[in-house]
């Protein structure tokens, strides 16, 4: 983890045994182990918080992109609806202009001419 070999760990343990003494070494080792565990939990918690924060930021970016796409789609649908409405109004006006007035009766059709005798 820190680039420490087994032989270096053994040297550290022998020096600790000489400096601390055999009576206090188990208590010091237990305390060091507790500190080491706390430090590992703290580091893991920080890693988890950073990962969660990064994932949350990615989700926020994704949300922004989806909202932008939805707004673009909404604008496109709105524009298409407006175009279709205006074309429909134009068609209605053309139909009204070309249709005969219902108030004036149409002239009766002329009867067919009799066949000519030769």
mmCIF file with all atom_site columns, C-alpha atoms in Angstrom:
data_model
loop_
_atom_site.group_PDB
_atom_site.id
_atom_site.type_symbol
_atom_site.label_atom_id
_atom_site.label_alt_id
_atom_site.label_comp_id
_atom_site.label_asym_id
_atom_site.label_entity_id
_atom_site.label_seq_id
_atom_site.pdbx_PDB_ins_code
_atom_site.Cartn_x
_atom_site.Cartn_y
_atom_site.Cartn_z
_atom_site.occupancy
_atom_site.B_iso_or_equiv
_atom_site.pdbx_formal_charge
_atom_site.auth_seq_id
_atom_site.auth_comp_id
_atom_site.auth_asym_id
_atom_site.auth_atom_id
_atom_site.pdbx_PDB_model_num
ATOM 1   C CA . UNK A 1 1   ? 0.000   0.000  0.000   1.00 0.00 ? 1   UNK A CA 1
ATOM 2   C CA . UNK A 1 2   ? 2.743   2.456  0.925   1.00 0.00 ? 2   UNK A CA 1
ATOM 3   C CA . UNK A 1 3   ? 5.537   0.597  -0.852  1.00 0.00 ? 3   UNK A CA 1
ATOM 4   C CA . UNK A 1 4   ? 6.784   -0.990 2.392   1.00 0.00 ? 4   UNK A CA 1
ATOM 5   C CA . UNK A 1 5   ? 8.304   -4.480 2.162   1.00 0.00 ? 5   UNK A CA 1
ATOM 6   C CA . UNK A 1 6   ? 7.888   -7.213 4.755   1.00 0.00 ? 6   UNK A CA 1
ATOM 7   C CA . UNK A 1 7   ? 11.495  -6.801 5.908   1.00 0.00 ? 7   UNK A CA 1
ATOM 8   C CA . UNK A 1 8   ? 10.929  -3.087 6.549   1.00 0.00 ? 8   UNK A CA 1
ATOM 9   C CA . UNK A 1 9   ? 7.815   -3.882 8.598   1.00 0.00 ? 9   UNK A CA 1
ATOM 10  C CA . UNK A 1 10  ? 9.844   -6.342 10.681  1.00 0.00 ? 10  UNK A CA 1
ATOM 11  C CA . UNK A 1 11  ? 12.496  -3.673 11.363  1.00 0.00 ? 11  UNK A CA 1
ATOM 12  C CA . UNK A 1 12  ? 9.770   -1.217 12.454  1.00 0.00 ? 12  UNK A CA 1
ATOM 13  C CA . UNK A 1 13  ? 8.260   -3.855 14.781  1.00 0.00 ? 13  UNK A CA 1
ATOM 14  C CA . UNK A 1 14  ? 11.648  -4.635 16.396  1.00 0.00 ? 14  UNK A CA 1
ATOM 15  C CA . UNK A 1 15  ? 12.371  -0.920 16.920  1.00 0.00 ? 15  UNK A CA 1
ATOM 16  C CA . UNK A 1 16  ? 8.867   -0.447 18.398  1.00 0.00 ? 16  UNK A CA 1
ATOM 17  C CA . UNK A 1 17  ? 9.430   -3.396 20.742  1.00 0.00 ? 17  UNK A CA 1
ATOM 18  C CA . UNK A 1 18  ? 12.716  -1.894 21.927  1.00 0.00 ? 18  UNK A CA 1
ATOM 19  C CA . UNK A 1 19  ? 11.417  1.693  22.284  1.00 0.00 ? 19  UNK A CA 1
ATOM 20  C CA . UNK A 1 20  ? 7.953   0.994  23.709  1.00 0.00 ? 20  UNK A CA 1
ATOM 21  C CA . UNK A 1 21  ? 8.720   -2.154 25.630  1.00 0.00 ? 21  UNK A CA 1
ATOM 22  C CA . UNK A 1 22  ? 6.988   -5.517 25.730  1.00 0.00 ? 22  UNK A CA 1
ATOM 23  C CA . UNK A 1 23  ? 4.465   -4.463 28.401  1.00 0.00 ? 23  UNK A CA 1
ATOM 24  C CA . UNK A 1 24  ? 2.978   -1.512 26.525  1.00 0.00 ? 24  UNK A CA 1
ATOM 25  C CA . UNK A 1 25  ? 3.414   -2.813 22.957  1.00 0.00 ? 25  UNK A CA 1
ATOM 26  C CA . UNK A 1 26  ? 0.048   -4.701 22.796  1.00 0.00 ? 26  UNK A CA 1
ATOM 27  C CA . UNK A 1 27  ? -1.866  -1.643 24.034  1.00 0.00 ? 27  UNK A CA 1
ATOM 28  C CA . UNK A 1 28  ? -0.033  0.669  21.608  1.00 0.00 ? 28  UNK A CA 1
ATOM 29  C CA . UNK A 1 29  ? -0.598  -1.800 18.744  1.00 0.00 ? 29  UNK A CA 1
ATOM 30  C CA . UNK A 1 30  ? -4.315  -1.987 19.581  1.00 0.00 ? 30  UNK A CA 1
ATOM 31  C CA . UNK A 1 31  ? -4.565  1.823  19.695  1.00 0.00 ? 31  UNK A CA 1
ATOM 32  C CA . UNK A 1 32  ? -2.683  2.117  16.402  1.00 0.00 ? 32  UNK A CA 1
ATOM 33  C CA . UNK A 1 33  ? -5.029  -0.472 14.862  1.00 0.00 ? 33  UNK A CA 1
ATOM 34  C CA . UNK A 1 34  ? -8.060  1.512  16.029  1.00 0.00 ? 34  UNK A CA 1
ATOM 35  C CA . UNK A 1 35  ? -6.637  4.711  14.555  1.00 0.00 ? 35  UNK A CA 1
ATOM 36  C CA . UNK A 1 36  ? -5.807  2.889  11.331  1.00 0.00 ? 36  UNK A CA 1
ATOM 37  C CA . UNK A 1 37  ? -9.390  1.570  11.122  1.00 0.00 ? 37  UNK A CA 1
ATOM 38  C CA . UNK A 1 38  ? -10.835 5.026  11.746  1.00 0.00 ? 38  UNK A CA 1
ATOM 39  C CA . UNK A 1 39  ? -8.575  6.491  9.094   1.00 0.00 ? 39  UNK A CA 1
ATOM 40  C CA . UNK A 1 40  ? -9.630  3.833  6.573   1.00 0.00 ? 40  UNK A CA 1
ATOM 41  C CA . UNK A 1 41  ? -13.326 4.416  7.317   1.00 0.00 ? 41  UNK A CA 1
ATOM 42  C CA . UNK A 1 42  ? -12.805 8.160  6.960   1.00 0.00 ? 42  UNK A CA 1
ATOM 43  C CA . UNK A 1 43  ? -11.005 7.738  3.626   1.00 0.00 ? 43  UNK A CA 1
ATOM 44  C CA . UNK A 1 44  ? -13.700 5.336  2.389   1.00 0.00 ? 44  UNK A CA 1
ATOM 45  C CA . UNK A 1 45  ? -16.425 7.790  3.424   1.00 0.00 ? 45  UNK A CA 1
ATOM 46  C CA . UNK A 1 46  ? -14.669 10.592 1.544   1.00 0.00 ? 46  UNK A CA 1
ATOM 47  C CA . UNK A 1 47  ? -14.313 8.375  -1.535  1.00 0.00 ? 47  UNK A CA 1
ATOM 48  C CA . UNK A 1 48  ? -18.005 7.506  -1.345  1.00 0.00 ? 48  UNK A CA 1
ATOM 49  C CA . UNK A 1 49  ? -18.967 11.183 -0.968  1.00 0.00 ? 49  UNK A CA 1
ATOM 50  C CA . UNK A 1 50  ? -16.823 12.167 -3.948  1.00 0.00 ? 50  UNK A CA 1
ATOM 51  C CA . UNK A 1 51  ? -18.266 9.343  -6.047  1.00 0.00 ? 51  UNK A CA 1
ATOM 52  C CA . UNK A 1 52  ? -21.810 10.289 -5.052  1.00 0.00 ? 52  UNK A CA 1
ATOM 53  C CA . UNK A 1 53  ? -21.118 13.920 -5.826  1.00 0.00 ? 53  UNK A CA 1
ATOM 54  C CA . UNK A 1 54  ? -19.723 13.038 -9.250  1.00 0.00 ? 54  UNK A CA 1
ATOM 55  C CA . UNK A 1 55  ? -22.696 10.793 -10.023 1.00 0.00 ? 55  UNK A CA 1
ATOM 56  C CA . UNK A 1 56  ? -25.068 13.522 -8.866  1.00 0.00 ? 56  UNK A CA 1
ATOM 57  C CA . UNK A 1 57  ? -23.357 16.046 -11.139 1.00 0.00 ? 57  UNK A CA 1
ATOM 58  C CA . UNK A 1 58  ? -23.592 13.597 -14.045 1.00 0.00 ? 58  UNK A CA 1
ATOM 59  C CA . UNK A 1 59  ? -27.302 13.177 -13.333 1.00 0.00 ? 59  UNK A CA 1
ATOM 60  C CA . UNK A 1 60  ? -27.755 16.947 -13.235 1.00 0.00 ? 60  UNK A CA 1
ATOM 61  C CA . UNK A 1 61  ? -25.995 17.264 -16.599 1.00 0.00 ? 61  UNK A CA 1
ATOM 62  C CA . UNK A 1 62  ? -28.206 14.535 -18.009 1.00 0.00 ? 62  UNK A CA 1
ATOM 63  C CA . UNK A 1 63  ? -31.287 16.283 -16.617 1.00 0.00 ? 63  UNK A CA 1
ATOM 64  C CA . UNK A 1 64  ? -30.236 19.562 -18.263 1.00 0.00 ? 64  UNK A CA 1
ATOM 65  C CA . UNK A 1 65  ? -29.704 17.813 -21.591 1.00 0.00 ? 65  UNK A CA 1
ATOM 66  C CA . UNK A 1 66  ? -33.067 16.045 -21.415 1.00 0.00 ? 66  UNK A CA 1
ATOM 67  C CA . UNK A 1 67  ? -34.841 19.292 -20.530 1.00 0.00 ? 67  UNK A CA 1
ATOM 68  C CA . UNK A 1 68  ? -33.152 21.091 -23.428 1.00 0.00 ? 68  UNK A CA 1
ATOM 69  C CA . UNK A 1 69  ? -34.160 18.325 -25.836 1.00 0.00 ? 69  UNK A CA 1
ATOM 70  C CA . UNK A 1 70  ? -37.722 18.367 -24.499 1.00 0.00 ? 70  UNK A CA 1
ATOM 71  C CA . UNK A 1 71  ? -37.935 22.133 -24.971 1.00 0.00 ? 71  UNK A CA 1
ATOM 72  C CA . UNK A 1 72  ? -36.593 21.833 -28.514 1.00 0.00 ? 72  UNK A CA 1
ATOM 73  C CA . UNK A 1 73  ? -39.148 19.136 -29.274 1.00 0.00 ? 73  UNK A CA 1
ATOM 74  C CA . UNK A 1 74  ? -41.914 21.243 -27.753 1.00 0.00 ? 74  UNK A CA 1
ATOM 75  C CA . UNK A 1 75  ? -40.913 24.218 -29.920 1.00 0.00 ? 75  UNK A CA 1
ATOM 76  C CA . UNK A 1 76  ? -40.866 22.024 -33.017 1.00 0.00 ? 76  UNK A CA 1
ATOM 77  C CA . UNK A 1 77  ? -44.323 20.642 -32.244 1.00 0.00 ? 77  UNK A CA 1
ATOM 78  C CA . UNK A 1 78  ? -45.633 24.152 -31.559 1.00 0.00 ? 78  UNK A CA 1
ATOM 79  C CA . UNK A 1 79  ? -44.220 25.473 -34.848 1.00 0.00 ? 79  UNK A CA 1
ATOM 80  C CA . UNK A 1 80  ? -45.628 22.527 -36.772 1.00 0.00 ? 80  UNK A CA 1
ATOM 81  C CA . UNK A 1 81  ? -49.028 23.085 -35.157 1.00 0.00 ? 81  UNK A CA 1
ATOM 82  C CA . UNK A 1 82  ? -48.937 26.781 -36.070 1.00 0.00 ? 82  UNK A CA 1
ATOM 83  C CA . UNK A 1 83  ? -48.016 25.999 -39.683 1.00 0.00 ? 83  UNK A CA 1
ATOM 84  C CA . UNK A 1 84  ? -50.783 23.414 -39.958 1.00 0.00 ? 84  UNK A CA 1
ATOM 85  C CA . UNK A 1 85  ? -53.335 25.812 -38.433 1.00 0.00 ? 85  UNK A CA 1
ATOM 86  C CA . UNK A 1 86  ? -52.461 28.585 -40.879 1.00 0.00 ? 86  UNK A CA 1
ATOM 87  C CA . UNK A 1 87  ? -52.602 26.199 -43.846 1.00 0.00 ? 87  UNK A CA 1
ATOM 88  C CA . UNK A 1 88  ? -55.965 24.894 -42.647 1.00 0.00 ? 88  UNK A CA 1
ATOM 89  C CA . UNK A 1 89  ? -57.309 28.459 -42.405 1.00 0.00 ? 89  UNK A CA 1
ATOM 90  C CA . UNK A 1 90  ? -56.091 29.173 -45.942 1.00 0.00 ? 90  UNK A CA 1
ATOM 91  C CA . UNK A 1 91  ? -57.824 26.046 -47.229 1.00 0.00 ? 91  UNK A CA 1
ATOM 92  C CA . UNK A 1 92  ? -61.055 27.034 -45.475 1.00 0.00 ? 92  UNK A CA 1
ATOM 93  C CA . UNK A 1 93  ? -60.902 30.494 -47.046 1.00 0.00 ? 93  UNK A CA 1
ATOM 94  C CA . UNK A 1 94  ? -60.274 29.034 -50.502 1.00 0.00 ? 94  UNK A CA 1
ATOM 95  C CA . UNK A 1 95  ? -63.194 26.646 -50.079 1.00 0.00 ? 95  UNK A CA 1
ATOM 96  C CA . UNK A 1 96  ? -65.478 29.486 -48.986 1.00 0.00 ? 96  UNK A CA 1
ATOM 97  C CA . UNK A 1 97  ? -64.481 31.545 -52.032 1.00 0.00 ? 97  UNK A CA 1
ATOM 98  C CA . UNK A 1 98  ? -64.977 28.714 -54.519 1.00 0.00 ? 98  UNK A CA 1
ATOM 99  C CA . UNK A 1 99  ? -68.271 27.400 -53.087 1.00 0.00 ? 99  UNK A CA 1
ATOM 100 C CA . UNK A 1 100 ? -71.483 28.988 -54.483 1.00 0.00 ? 100 UNK A CA 1
ATOM 101 C CA . UNK A 1 101 ? -73.551 31.095 -52.121 1.00 0.00 ? 101 UNK A CA 1
ATOM 102 C CA . UNK A 1 102 ? -76.302 29.031 -50.565 1.00 0.00 ? 102 UNK A CA 1
ATOM 103 C CA . UNK A 1 103 ? -78.697 32.046 -50.617 1.00 0.00 ? 103 UNK A CA 1
ATOM 104 C CA . UNK A 1 104 ? -78.772 32.316 -54.464 1.00 0.00 ? 104 UNK A CA 1
ATOM 105 C CA . UNK A 1 105 ? -80.284 29.361 -56.245 1.00 0.00 ? 105 UNK A CA 1
ATOM 106 C CA . UNK A 1 106 ? -78.207 28.134 -59.083 1.00 0.00 ? 106 UNK A CA 1
ATOM 107 C CA . UNK A 1 107 ? -79.508 28.638 -62.608 1.00 0.00 ? 107 UNK A CA 1
ATOM 108 C CA . UNK A 1 108 ? -81.221 25.529 -63.898 1.00 0.00 ? 108 UNK A CA 1
ATOM 109 C CA . UNK A 1 109 ? -79.198 23.667 -66.430 1.00 0.00 ? 109 UNK A CA 1
ATOM 110 C CA . UNK A 1 110 ? -80.190 24.157 -70.047 1.00 0.00 ? 110 UNK A CA 1
ATOM 111 C CA . UNK A 1 111 ? -82.063 21.290 -71.584 1.00 0.00 ? 111 UNK A CA 1
ATOM 112 C CA . UNK A 1 112 ? -80.135 19.366 -74.144 1.00 0.00 ? 112 UNK A CA 1
ATOM 113 C CA . UNK A 1 113 ? -80.693 20.492 -77.700 1.00 0.00 ? 113 UNK A CA 1
ATOM 114 C CA . UNK A 1 114 ? -82.768 18.197 -79.895 1.00 0.00 ? 114 UNK A CA 1
ATOM 115 C CA . UNK A 1 115 ? -80.850 16.194 -82.428 1.00 0.00 ? 115 UNK A CA 1
ATOM 116 C CA . UNK A 1 116 ? -80.655 17.767 -85.865 1.00 0.00 ? 116 UNK A CA 1
ATOM 117 C CA . UNK A 1 117 ? -82.398 16.040 -88.743 1.00 0.00 ? 117 UNK A CA 1
ATOM 118 C CA . UNK A 1 118 ? -80.639 15.816 -92.003 1.00 0.00 ? 118 UNK A CA 1
#
